[in-house]
XYZ file of C-alpha atoms in Angstrom:
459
model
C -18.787 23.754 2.951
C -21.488 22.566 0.818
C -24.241 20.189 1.224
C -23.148 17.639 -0.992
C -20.350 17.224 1.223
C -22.671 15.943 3.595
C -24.967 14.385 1.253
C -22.279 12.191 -0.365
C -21.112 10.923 2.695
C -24.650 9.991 4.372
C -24.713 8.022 0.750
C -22.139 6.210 1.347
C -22.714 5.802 5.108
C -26.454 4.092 3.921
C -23.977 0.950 2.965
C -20.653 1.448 4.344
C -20.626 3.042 8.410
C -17.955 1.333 11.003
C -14.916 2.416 13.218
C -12.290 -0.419 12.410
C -10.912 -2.162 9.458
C -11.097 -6.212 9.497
C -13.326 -5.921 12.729
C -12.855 -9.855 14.575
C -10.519 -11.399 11.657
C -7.479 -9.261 12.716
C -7.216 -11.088 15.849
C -7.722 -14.562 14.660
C -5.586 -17.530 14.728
C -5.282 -18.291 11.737
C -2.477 -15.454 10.886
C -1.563 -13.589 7.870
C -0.828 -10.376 6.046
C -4.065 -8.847 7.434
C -2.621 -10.091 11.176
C 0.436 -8.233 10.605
C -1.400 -5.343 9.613
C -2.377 -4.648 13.355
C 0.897 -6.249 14.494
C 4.307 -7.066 12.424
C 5.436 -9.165 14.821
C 2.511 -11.798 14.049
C 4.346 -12.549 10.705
C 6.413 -15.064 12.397
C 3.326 -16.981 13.886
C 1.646 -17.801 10.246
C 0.655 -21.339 9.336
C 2.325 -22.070 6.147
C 5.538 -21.382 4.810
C 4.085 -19.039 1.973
C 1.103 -16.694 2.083
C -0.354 -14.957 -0.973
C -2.514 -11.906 -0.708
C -4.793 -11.765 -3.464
C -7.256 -9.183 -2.765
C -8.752 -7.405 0.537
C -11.053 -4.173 1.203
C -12.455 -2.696 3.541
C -14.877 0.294 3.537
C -15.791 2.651 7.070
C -17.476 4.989 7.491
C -18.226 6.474 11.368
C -20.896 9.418 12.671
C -22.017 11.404 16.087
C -25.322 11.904 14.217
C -27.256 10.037 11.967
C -29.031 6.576 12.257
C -29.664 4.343 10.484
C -33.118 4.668 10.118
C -32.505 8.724 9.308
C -31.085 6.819 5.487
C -34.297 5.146 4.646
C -36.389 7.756 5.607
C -37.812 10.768 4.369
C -35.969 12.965 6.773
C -33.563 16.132 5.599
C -30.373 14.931 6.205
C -28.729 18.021 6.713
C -31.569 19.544 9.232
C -30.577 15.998 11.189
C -26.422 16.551 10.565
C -26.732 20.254 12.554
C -29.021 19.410 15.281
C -28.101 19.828 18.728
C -24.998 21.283 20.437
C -22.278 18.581 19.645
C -20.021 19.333 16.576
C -20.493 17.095 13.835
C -18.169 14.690 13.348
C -18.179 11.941 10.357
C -14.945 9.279 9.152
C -15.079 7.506 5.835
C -12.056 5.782 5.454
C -11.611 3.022 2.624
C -8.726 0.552 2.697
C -7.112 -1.779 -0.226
C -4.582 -4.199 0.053
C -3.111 -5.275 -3.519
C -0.977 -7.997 -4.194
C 1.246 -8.987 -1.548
C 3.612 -12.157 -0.373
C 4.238 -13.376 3.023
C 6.984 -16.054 3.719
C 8.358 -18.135 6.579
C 11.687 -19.604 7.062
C 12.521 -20.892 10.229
C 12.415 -18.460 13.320
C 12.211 -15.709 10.126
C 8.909 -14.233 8.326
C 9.564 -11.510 5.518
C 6.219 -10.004 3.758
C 5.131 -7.313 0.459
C 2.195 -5.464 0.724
C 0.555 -3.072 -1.486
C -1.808 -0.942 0.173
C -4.354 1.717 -1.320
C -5.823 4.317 1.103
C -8.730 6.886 0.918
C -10.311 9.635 3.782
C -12.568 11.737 4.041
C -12.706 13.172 7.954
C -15.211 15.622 8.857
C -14.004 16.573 12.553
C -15.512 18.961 15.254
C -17.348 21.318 13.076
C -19.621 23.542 15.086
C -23.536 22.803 14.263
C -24.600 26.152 13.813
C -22.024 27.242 11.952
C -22.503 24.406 9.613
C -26.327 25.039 9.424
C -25.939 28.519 8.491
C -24.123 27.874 5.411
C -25.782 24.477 4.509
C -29.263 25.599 5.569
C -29.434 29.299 6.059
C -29.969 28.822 9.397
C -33.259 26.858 9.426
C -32.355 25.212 12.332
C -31.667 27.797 14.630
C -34.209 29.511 16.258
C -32.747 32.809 16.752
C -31.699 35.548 14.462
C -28.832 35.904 16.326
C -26.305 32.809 17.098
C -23.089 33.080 18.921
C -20.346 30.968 18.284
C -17.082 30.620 20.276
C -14.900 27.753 19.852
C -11.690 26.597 21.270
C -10.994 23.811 18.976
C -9.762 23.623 14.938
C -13.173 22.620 12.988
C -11.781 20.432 9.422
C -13.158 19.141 6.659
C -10.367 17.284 5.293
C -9.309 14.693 2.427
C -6.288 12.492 1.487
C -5.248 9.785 -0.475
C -2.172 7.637 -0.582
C -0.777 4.560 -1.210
C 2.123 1.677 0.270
C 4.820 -0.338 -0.498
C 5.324 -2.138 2.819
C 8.015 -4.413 3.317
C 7.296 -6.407 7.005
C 10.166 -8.248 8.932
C 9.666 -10.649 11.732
C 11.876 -13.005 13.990
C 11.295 -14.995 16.730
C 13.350 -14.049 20.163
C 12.499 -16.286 22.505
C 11.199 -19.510 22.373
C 10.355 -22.924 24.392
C 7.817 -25.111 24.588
C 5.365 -23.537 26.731
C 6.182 -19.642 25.442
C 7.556 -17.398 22.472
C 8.100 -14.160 21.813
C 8.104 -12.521 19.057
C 9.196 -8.837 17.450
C 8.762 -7.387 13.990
C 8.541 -4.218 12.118
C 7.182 -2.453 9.018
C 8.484 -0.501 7.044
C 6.457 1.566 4.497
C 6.918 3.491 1.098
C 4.421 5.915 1.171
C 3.326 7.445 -2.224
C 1.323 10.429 -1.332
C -1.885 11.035 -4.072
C -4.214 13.971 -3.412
C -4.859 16.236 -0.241
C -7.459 18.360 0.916
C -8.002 20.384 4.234
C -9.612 23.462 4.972
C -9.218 24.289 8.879
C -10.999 26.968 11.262
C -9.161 27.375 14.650
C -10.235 29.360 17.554
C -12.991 30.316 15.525
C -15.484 33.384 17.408
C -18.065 35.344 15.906
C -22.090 35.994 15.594
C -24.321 34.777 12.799
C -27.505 36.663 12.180
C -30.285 35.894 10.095
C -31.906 38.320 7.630
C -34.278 37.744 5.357
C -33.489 33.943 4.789
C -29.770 34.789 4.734
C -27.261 34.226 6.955
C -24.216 36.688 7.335
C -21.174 36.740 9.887
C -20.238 39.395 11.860
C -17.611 40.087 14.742
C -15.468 36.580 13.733
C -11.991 36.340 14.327
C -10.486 32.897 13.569
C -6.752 31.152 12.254
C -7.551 29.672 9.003
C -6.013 27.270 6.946
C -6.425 26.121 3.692
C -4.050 23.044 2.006
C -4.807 21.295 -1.468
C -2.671 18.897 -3.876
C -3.962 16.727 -6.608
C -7.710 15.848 -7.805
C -9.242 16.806 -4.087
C -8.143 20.745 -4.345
C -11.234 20.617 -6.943
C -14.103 18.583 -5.198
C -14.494 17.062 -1.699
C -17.956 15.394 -2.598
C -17.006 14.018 -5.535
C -15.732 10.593 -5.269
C -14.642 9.623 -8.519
C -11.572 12.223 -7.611
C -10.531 9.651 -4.933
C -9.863 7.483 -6.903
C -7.721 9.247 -10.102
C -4.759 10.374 -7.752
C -4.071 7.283 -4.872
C -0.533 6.499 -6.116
C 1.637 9.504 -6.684
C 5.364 9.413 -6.040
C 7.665 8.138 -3.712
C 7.921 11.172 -0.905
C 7.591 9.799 2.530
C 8.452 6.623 5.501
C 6.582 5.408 7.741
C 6.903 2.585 9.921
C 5.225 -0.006 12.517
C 6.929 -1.637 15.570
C 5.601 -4.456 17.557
C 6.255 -7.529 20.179
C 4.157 -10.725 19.837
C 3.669 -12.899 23.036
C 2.245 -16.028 22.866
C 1.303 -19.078 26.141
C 1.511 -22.404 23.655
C -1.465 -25.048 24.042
C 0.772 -28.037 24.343
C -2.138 -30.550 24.053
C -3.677 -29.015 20.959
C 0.068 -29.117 19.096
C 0.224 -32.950 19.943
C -3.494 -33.484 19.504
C -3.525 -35.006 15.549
C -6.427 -33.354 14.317
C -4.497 -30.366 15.001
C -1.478 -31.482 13.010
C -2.704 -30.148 9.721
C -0.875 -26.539 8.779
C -4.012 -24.893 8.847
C -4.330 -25.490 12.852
C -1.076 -25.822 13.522
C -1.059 -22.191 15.289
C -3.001 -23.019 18.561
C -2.404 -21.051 21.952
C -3.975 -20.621 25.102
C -2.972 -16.847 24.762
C -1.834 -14.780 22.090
C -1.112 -11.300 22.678
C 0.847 -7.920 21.514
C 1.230 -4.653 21.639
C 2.060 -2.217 18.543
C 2.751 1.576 17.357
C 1.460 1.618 14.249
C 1.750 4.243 11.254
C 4.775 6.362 12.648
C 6.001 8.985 10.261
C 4.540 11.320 7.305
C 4.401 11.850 3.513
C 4.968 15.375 1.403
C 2.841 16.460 -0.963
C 3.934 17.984 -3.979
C 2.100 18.789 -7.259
C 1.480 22.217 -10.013
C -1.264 23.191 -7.714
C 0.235 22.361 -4.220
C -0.294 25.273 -1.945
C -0.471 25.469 2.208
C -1.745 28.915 3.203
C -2.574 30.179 7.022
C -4.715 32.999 7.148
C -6.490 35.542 10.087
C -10.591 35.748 9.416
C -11.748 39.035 10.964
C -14.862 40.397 10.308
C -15.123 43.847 12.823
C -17.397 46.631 13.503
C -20.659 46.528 10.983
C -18.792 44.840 8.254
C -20.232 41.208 7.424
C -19.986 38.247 5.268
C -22.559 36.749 3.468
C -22.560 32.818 4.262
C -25.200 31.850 1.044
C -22.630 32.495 -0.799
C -20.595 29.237 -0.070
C -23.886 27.001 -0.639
C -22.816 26.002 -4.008
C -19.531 26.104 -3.611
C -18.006 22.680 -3.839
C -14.034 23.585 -4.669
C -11.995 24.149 -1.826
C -9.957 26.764 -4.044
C -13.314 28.224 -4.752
C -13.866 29.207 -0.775
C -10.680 30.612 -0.303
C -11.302 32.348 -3.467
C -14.379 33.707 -2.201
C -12.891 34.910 1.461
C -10.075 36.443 -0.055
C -11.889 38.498 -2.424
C -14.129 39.666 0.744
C -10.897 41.388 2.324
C -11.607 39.513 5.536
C -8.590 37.790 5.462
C -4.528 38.575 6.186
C -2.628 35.601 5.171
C 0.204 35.079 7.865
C 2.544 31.766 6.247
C 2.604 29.877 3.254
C 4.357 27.361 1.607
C 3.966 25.381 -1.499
C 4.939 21.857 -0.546
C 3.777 20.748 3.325
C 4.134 17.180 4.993
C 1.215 15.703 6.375
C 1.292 12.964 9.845
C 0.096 9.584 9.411
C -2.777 8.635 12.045
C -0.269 7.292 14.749
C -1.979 4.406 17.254
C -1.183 2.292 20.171
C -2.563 -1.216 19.424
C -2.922 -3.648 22.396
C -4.641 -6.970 22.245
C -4.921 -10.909 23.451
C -6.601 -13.483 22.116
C -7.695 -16.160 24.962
C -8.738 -20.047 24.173
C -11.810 -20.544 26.116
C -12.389 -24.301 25.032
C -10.389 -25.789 21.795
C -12.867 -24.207 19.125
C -14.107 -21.041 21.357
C -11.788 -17.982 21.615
C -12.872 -14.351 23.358
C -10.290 -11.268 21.817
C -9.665 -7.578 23.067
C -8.279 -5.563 20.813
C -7.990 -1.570 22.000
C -6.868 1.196 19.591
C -5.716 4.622 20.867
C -4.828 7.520 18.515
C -1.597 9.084 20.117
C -1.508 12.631 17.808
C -4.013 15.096 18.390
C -6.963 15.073 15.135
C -7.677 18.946 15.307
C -3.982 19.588 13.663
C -4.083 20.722 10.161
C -1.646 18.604 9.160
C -2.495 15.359 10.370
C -4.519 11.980 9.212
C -7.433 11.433 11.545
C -8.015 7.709 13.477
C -10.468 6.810 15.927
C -10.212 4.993 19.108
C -11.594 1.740 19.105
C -12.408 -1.019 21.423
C -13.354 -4.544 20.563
C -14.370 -7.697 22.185
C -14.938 -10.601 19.939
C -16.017 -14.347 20.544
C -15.092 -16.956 17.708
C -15.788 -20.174 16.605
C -12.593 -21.937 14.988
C -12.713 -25.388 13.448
C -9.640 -24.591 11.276
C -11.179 -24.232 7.483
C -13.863 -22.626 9.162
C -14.308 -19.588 11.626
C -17.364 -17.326 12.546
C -17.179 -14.551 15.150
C -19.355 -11.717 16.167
C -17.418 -8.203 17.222
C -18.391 -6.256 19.878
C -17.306 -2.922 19.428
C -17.385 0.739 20.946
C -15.811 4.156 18.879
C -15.612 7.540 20.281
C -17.513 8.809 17.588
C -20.503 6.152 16.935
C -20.546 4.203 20.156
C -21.524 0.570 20.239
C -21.926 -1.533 17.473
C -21.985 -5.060 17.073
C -21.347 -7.352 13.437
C -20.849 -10.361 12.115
C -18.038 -11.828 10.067
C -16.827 -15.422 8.882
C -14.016 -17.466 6.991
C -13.303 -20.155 4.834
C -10.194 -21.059 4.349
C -8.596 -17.961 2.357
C -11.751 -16.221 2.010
C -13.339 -14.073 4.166
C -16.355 -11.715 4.727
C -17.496 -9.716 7.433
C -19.026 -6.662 8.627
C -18.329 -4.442 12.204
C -21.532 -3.348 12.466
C -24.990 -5.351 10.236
C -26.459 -6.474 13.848
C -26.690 -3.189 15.288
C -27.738 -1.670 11.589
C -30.352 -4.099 11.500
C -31.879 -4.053 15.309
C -31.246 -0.576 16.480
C -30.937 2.781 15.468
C -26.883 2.589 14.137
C -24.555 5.516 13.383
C -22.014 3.104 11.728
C -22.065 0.212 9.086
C -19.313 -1.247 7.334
C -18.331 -4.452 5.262
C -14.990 -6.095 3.820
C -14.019 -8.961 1.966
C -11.059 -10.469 0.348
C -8.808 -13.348 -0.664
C -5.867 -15.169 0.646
C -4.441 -18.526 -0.553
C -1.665 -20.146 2.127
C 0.430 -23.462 1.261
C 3.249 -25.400 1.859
């Protein structure tokens, strides 16, 4: 609603752009809590008997609109946000994962994770509608703009953390092939929630005198807030005071593991050390990941649906919101216009976790070269109030792996960036990467990224 909104995240986009978390190491051999992540029936097919997760991050962030170049230059941001016809979309999405224990015992893997999650998800919003209350309309042309949407435009925030508690097993398993399955299943502790939604949204936006107003608009509104994020979307700092709130939701992850074993590499000796002990000619799964929801409850929980109309010569002046950086604040403002009926409320609501499909294999090419696919497909529909946003993802990555040591460069294309490429490594337990510094640094990017972390395997 205001700029800094879109300010904040171009900011943070200057540093942090990309579409998937762990881009290249979630599909490596050398298997962990990350592994399982994608996949809980890759538990099973770790190393060592013990895994400790020390520390890992990752930080996205995804656009339909600005380069990279558009950061380092001298260019408006916002004029460059609201150009063209194409509704703006933008994903920041921040992962943590805490402390956390993975062990083996036989045919048996059992893991703890601790997880810390933060979005912010602009989706679909219509350019000229945005422009008009970020700009006053500088980049339209006309004095009169039409607008007539059949889609829900959201600005939307949330923050949660985990408690995940991961079970695998072996079914099947002979010397050429095994099969594994495994779930997750996760505490979710729901912290702070944002979303202000405009559905079906028609009307006509004239400009007068530098000022836009809104006339003839009929749209389903909805506004939802809970914790820090009912007072700022642009402020960051807010992220970060509410991500663990109470225990008030499940959710879950399901998988099967397939792997084709390399029978020469496990009788080859260099490749009797633990940390190449898990060699394959193919390795591949499938996986519904992040079924299931979390409620939101706090003092200033509230869920409200509302009718915008604006009819006849009435009008609404759109300046108005420039400043305005409080989601209570806007539906303060609309409500005092008289332009809107509510229809529902309620004070607590549940909100969907991003539900995906997750395929991928992981094919031995020569004994150090391996070439991954990994595909992810959101299965719930992002223009719902009510729901988490996810992108779909494809990836292709080759990798170099000499055991202590792996390199590989992922190839990636999102339905809201397009292609990016990156570079990440790994030595031993630590690890550093990024989805998307080659493309930053060659071409004209709308995505960066980076993530790091710490794990320490033995016995």
């Amino acid at each position: 609603m205001k700029k800094t909104i879109f300010i904040s995240l171009s900011l943070v986009g200057a540093s942090l752009f990309a579409q998937e978390h762990f881009a290249g190491l979630n599909t490596s051999s050398r298997v962990g809590i990350l592994t399982a992540g994608m996949n809980p029936a890759e538990l099973v097919n770790i190393s060592n008997k013990f895994e400790v997760n020390v520390l890992g991050m990752s930080l996205n962030v995804a656009n339909n609109k600005i380069g990279f170049s558009d950061l380092t230059s001298d260019k408006n941001i916002e004029d460059l946000i609201f150009v063209g016809s194409d509704p703006v979309n933008m994903r920041f999405d921040a992962e943590v994962y805490g402390p956390g224990i993975s062990i083996k015992h036989k045919s048996w893997a059992f893991g703890l994770v601790t997880k810390a999650n933060g979005r912010l998800d602009i989706v679909d919003v219509d350019t000229k509608l945005g422009d008009a209350i970020s700009n006053s309309g500088l980049n339209t042309l006309l004095s009169t703009t039409t607008i007539n949407n059949d889609f829900n435009q959201r600005i939307n925030g949330t923050t949660w953390g985990e408690v995940d508690f991961l079970l695998a097993k072996t079914l099947f398993d002979t010397p050429k092939h095994k099969i594994n399955g495994g779930i997750t299943l996760k505490l979710l502790f729901p912290g702070s929630y944002a979303n202000i939604g405009a559905d079906q949204f028609s009307g006509t936006i004239v400009q007068v005198g530098g000022q836009g107003y809104l006339t003839n608009t009929l749209a389903n509104v909805n506004f939802s807030y809970s914790g820090s994020l009912a007072n700022s979307f642009s402020n960051f700092d807010d992220y970060s005071k509410s991500i663990f709130g109470s225990l008030n939701g499940l959710g879950a992850d399901i998988g099967i593991n397939y792997q084709w074993k390399d029978e020469n590499a496990a009788n080859d000796a260099i490749n009797k050390d633990k940390a190449n002990k898990n060699k394959y000619k193919l390795n591949a799964g499938v996986a519904l990941r992040n079924l299931g929801g979390m409620t939101f409850k706090d003092r200033n929980n509230q869920s409200t649906n509302y009718v915008l109309e604006i009819q006849g010569a009435e009008s609404l002046n759109l300046n108005q919101f420039e400043n305005v950086d409080s989601l209570q604040e806007v539906e303060t403002i609309l409500i005092n216009s008289g332009y809107l009926t509510k229809t529902t409320g309620t004070k607590d609501f549940k909100v969907s976790l991003p539900t995906t499909l997750s395929l991928y294999a992981d094919v031995k090419i020569i004994p150090i070269l391996y070439v991954s696919g990994y595909l992810q497909q959101r299965l719930n529909d992002d223009n719902k109030n009510d729901q988490i946003t996810v992108q779909n993802v494809f990836t292709l990555t080759p990798r170099v792996n000499l055991g202590l040591f792996e390199a590989y460069i992922p190839f990636s294309n999102s339905d809201i960036s397009g292609f990016n490429t990156g570079f990440g490594f790994r030595v031993g337990g630590f690890y550093l990467g990024s989805g998307s510094i080659v493309t930053a640094l060659i071409n004209d990017s709308k995505q960066a990224d980076i993530y790091t972390g710490f794990r320490w395997a033995f016995l």
